[in-house]
GROMACS .gro file of C-alpha atoms in nm:
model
  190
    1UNK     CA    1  -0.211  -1.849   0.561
    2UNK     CA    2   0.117  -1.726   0.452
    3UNK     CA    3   0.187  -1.393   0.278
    4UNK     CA    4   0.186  -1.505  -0.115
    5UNK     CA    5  -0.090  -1.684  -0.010
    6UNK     CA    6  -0.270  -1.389   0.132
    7UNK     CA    7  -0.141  -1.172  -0.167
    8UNK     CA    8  -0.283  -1.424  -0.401
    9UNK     CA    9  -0.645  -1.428  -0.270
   10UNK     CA   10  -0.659  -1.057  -0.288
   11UNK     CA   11  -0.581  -1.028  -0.590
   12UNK     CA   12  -0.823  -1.240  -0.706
   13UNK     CA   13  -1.077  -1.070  -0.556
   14UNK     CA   14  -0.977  -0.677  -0.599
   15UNK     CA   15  -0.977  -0.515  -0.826
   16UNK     CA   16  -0.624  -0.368  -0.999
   17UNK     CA   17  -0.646  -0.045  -0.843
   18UNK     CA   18  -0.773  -0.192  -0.523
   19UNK     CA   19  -0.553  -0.412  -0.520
   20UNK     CA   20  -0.241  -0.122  -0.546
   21UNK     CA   21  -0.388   0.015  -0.275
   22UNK     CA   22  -0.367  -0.282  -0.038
   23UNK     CA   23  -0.031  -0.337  -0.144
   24UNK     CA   24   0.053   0.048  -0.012
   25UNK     CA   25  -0.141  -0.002   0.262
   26UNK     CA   26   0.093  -0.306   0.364
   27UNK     CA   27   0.428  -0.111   0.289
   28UNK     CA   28   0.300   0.193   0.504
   29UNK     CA   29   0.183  -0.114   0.791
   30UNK     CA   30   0.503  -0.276   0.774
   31UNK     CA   31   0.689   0.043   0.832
   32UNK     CA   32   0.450   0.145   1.157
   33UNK     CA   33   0.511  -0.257   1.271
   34UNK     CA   34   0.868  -0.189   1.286
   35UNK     CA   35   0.837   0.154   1.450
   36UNK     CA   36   0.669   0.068   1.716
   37UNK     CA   37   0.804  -0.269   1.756
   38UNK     CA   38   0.456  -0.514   1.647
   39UNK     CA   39   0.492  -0.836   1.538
   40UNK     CA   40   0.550  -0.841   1.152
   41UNK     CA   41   0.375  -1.131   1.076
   42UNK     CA   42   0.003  -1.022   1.215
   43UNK     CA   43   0.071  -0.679   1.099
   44UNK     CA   44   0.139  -0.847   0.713
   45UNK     CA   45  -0.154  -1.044   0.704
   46UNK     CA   46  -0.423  -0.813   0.824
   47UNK     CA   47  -0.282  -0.522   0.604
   48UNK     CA   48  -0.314  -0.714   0.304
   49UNK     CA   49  -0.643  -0.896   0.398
   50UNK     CA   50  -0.831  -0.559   0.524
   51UNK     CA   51  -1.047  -0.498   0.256
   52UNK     CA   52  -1.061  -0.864   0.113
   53UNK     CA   53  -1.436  -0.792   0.111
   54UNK     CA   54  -1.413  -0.465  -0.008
   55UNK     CA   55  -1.505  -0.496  -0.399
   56UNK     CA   56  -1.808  -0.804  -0.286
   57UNK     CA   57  -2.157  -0.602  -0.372
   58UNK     CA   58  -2.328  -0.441  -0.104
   59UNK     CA   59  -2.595  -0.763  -0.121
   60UNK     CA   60  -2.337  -1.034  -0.060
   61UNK     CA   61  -2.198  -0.801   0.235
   62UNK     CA   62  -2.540  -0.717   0.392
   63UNK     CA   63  -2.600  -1.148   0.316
   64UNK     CA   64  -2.332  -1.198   0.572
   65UNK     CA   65  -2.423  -0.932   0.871
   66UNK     CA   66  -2.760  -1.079   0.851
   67UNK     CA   67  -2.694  -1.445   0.863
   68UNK     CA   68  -2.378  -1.426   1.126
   69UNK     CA   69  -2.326  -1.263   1.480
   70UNK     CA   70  -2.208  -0.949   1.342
   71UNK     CA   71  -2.425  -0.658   1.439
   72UNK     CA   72  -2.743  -0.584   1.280
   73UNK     CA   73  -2.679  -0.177   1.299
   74UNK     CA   74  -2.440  -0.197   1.067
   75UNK     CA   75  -2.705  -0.215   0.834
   76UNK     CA   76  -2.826   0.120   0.947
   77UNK     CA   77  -2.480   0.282   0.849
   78UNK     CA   78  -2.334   0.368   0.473
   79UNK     CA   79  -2.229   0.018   0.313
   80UNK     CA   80  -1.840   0.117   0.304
   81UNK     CA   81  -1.838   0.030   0.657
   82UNK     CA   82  -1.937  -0.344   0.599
   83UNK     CA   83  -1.639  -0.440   0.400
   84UNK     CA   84  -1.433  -0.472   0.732
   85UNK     CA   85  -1.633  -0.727   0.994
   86UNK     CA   86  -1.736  -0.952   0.659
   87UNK     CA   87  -1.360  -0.961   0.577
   88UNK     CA   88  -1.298  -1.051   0.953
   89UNK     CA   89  -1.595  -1.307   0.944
   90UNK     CA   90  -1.471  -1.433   0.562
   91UNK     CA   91  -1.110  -1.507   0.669
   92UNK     CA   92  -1.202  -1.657   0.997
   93UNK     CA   93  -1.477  -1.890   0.831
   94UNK     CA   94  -1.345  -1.973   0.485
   95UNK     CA   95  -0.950  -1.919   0.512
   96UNK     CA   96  -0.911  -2.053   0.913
   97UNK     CA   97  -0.763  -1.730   1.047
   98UNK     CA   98  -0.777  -1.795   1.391
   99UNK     CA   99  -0.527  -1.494   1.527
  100UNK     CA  100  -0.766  -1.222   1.692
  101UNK     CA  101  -0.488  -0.955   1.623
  102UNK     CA  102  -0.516  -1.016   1.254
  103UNK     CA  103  -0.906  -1.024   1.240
  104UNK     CA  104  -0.995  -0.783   1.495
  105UNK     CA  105  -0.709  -0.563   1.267
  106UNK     CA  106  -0.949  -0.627   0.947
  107UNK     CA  107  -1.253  -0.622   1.108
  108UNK     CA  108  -1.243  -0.236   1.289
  109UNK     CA  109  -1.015  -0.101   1.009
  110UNK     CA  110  -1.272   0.149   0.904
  111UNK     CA  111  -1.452   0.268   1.219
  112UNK     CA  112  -1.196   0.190   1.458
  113UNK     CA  113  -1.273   0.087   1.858
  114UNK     CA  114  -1.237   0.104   2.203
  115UNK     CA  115  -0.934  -0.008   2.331
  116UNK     CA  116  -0.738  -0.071   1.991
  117UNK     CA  117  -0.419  -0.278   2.000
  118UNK     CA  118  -0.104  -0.202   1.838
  119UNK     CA  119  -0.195  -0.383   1.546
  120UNK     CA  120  -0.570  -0.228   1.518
  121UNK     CA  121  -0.375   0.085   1.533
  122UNK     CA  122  -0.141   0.017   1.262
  123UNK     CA  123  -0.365  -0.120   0.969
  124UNK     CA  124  -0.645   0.183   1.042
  125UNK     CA  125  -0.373   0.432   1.007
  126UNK     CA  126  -0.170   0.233   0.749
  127UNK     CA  127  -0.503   0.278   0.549
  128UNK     CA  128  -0.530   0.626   0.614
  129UNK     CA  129  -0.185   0.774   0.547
  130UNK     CA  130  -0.068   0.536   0.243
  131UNK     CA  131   0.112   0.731   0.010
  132UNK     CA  132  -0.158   0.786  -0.256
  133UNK     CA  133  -0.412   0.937  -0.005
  134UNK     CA  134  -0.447   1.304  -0.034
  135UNK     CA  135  -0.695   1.481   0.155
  136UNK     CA  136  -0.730   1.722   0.374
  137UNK     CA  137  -0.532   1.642   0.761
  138UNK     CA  138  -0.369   1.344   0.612
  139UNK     CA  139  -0.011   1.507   0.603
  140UNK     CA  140  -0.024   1.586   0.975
  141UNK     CA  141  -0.158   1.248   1.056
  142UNK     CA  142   0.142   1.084   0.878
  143UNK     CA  143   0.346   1.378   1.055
  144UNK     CA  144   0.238   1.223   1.415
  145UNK     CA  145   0.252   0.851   1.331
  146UNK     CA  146   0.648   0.900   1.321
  147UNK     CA  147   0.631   1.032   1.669
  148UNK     CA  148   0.314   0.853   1.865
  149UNK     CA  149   0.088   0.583   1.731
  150UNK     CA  150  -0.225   0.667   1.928
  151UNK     CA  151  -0.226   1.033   1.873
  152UNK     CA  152  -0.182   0.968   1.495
  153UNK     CA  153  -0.540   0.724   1.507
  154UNK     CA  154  -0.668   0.998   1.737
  155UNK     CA  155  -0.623   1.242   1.455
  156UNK     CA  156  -0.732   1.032   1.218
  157UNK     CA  157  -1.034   0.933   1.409
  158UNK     CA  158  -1.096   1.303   1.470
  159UNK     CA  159  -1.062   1.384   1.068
  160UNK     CA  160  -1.308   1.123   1.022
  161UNK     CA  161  -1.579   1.221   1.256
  162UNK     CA  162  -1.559   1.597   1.116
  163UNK     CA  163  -1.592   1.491   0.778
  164UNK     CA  164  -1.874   1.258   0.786
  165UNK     CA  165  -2.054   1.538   1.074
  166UNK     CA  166  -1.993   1.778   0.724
  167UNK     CA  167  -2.098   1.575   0.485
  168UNK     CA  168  -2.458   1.485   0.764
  169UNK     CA  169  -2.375   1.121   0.756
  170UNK     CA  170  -2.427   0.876   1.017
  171UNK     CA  171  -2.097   0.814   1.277
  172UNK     CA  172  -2.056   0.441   1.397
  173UNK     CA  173  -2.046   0.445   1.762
  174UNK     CA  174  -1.774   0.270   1.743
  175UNK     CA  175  -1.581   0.533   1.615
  176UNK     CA  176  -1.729   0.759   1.859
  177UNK     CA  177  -1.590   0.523   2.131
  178UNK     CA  178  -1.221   0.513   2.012
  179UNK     CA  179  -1.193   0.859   1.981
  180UNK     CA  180  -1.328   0.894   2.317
  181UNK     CA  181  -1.054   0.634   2.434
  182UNK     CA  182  -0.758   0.750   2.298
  183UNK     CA  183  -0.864   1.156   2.357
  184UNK     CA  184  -0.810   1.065   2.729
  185UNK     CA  185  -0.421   0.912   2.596
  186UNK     CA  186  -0.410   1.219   2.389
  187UNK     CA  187  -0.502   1.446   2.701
  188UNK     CA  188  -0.249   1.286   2.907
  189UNK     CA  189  -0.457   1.049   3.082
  190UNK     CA  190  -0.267   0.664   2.981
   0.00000   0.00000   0.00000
């Protein structure tokens, strides 16, 4: 799948202001891609396929965790989660993605894992800082991700947990387990 191509599907499946947003989050991806020297291509494709799934209802998404080898606790977590690993699983099964670095980068956009690759890095924060997000943190984040990718997601992983510990929602261990990993890069232990 080519970029057009890529744009093209979104778009029919996003809505308009969705669909902006995507388009941000691939100008903000392309711009980390060429800072810290990833591959454009991968980067491209994941950033505008990361929330391909994102506008399907919460009963088509919960359709696909239960009837593939995605992870049953997902179910246990807040639906905005699910948009990521049924993107991954959509693009792999109906599209033919076969590059890990572009599904794994759609798949673990939201929560984020354990050892995260350049690219993983790249679309989760490229998602985070576009420029129409304004929230609390998010200027400091975009601060650090001109200086050092991992303690940019490190921030942004920390943001995340405090926010959703505020608001008494559920944390996906696996965004427990990439802040854990890149707090020993962040306190000097890569």
């Amino acid at each position: 799948m080519n970029k057009s191509e890529a744009i093209a599907l979104v778009k029919s499946r996003l809505t308009e202001e969705r669909f902006a947003h995507t388009m941000r989050v691939a100008e903000t991806a392309q711009i980390l891609a060429e800072r810290y020297n990833e591959p454009q291509e991968a980067v491209q494709l994941a950033a505008i396929l990361h929330d391909v799934a994102k506008n399907d209802p919460p009963g088509k998404l919960k359709h696909w965790i239960l009837n593939s080898d995605l992870p049953d606790d997902l179910l246990t977590f807040h639906h905005e989660l699910w948009h990521g690993p049924v993107g991954a699983l959509l693009m792999e099964q109906e599209q033919g993605i076969t590059d890990r670095r572009v599904l794994n980068a759609i798949r673990y956009h939201t929560t984020g894992r354990a050892g995260m690759t350049t690219c993983d890095m790249i679309i989760f924060l490229a998602d985070y800082i576009e420029p129409a997000r304004d929230f609390p943190g998010v200027d400091n984040v975009r601060k650090a991700a001109q200086r050092d990718l991992c303690e940019a997601t490190w921030l942004a992983l920390r943001n995340t947990i405090r926010h959703l510990i505020d608001k008494q929602a559920m944390v996906y261990p696996d965004t427990f387990y990439a802040y854990n990993d890149l707090t020993k890069y962040v306190n000097g232990g890569h």
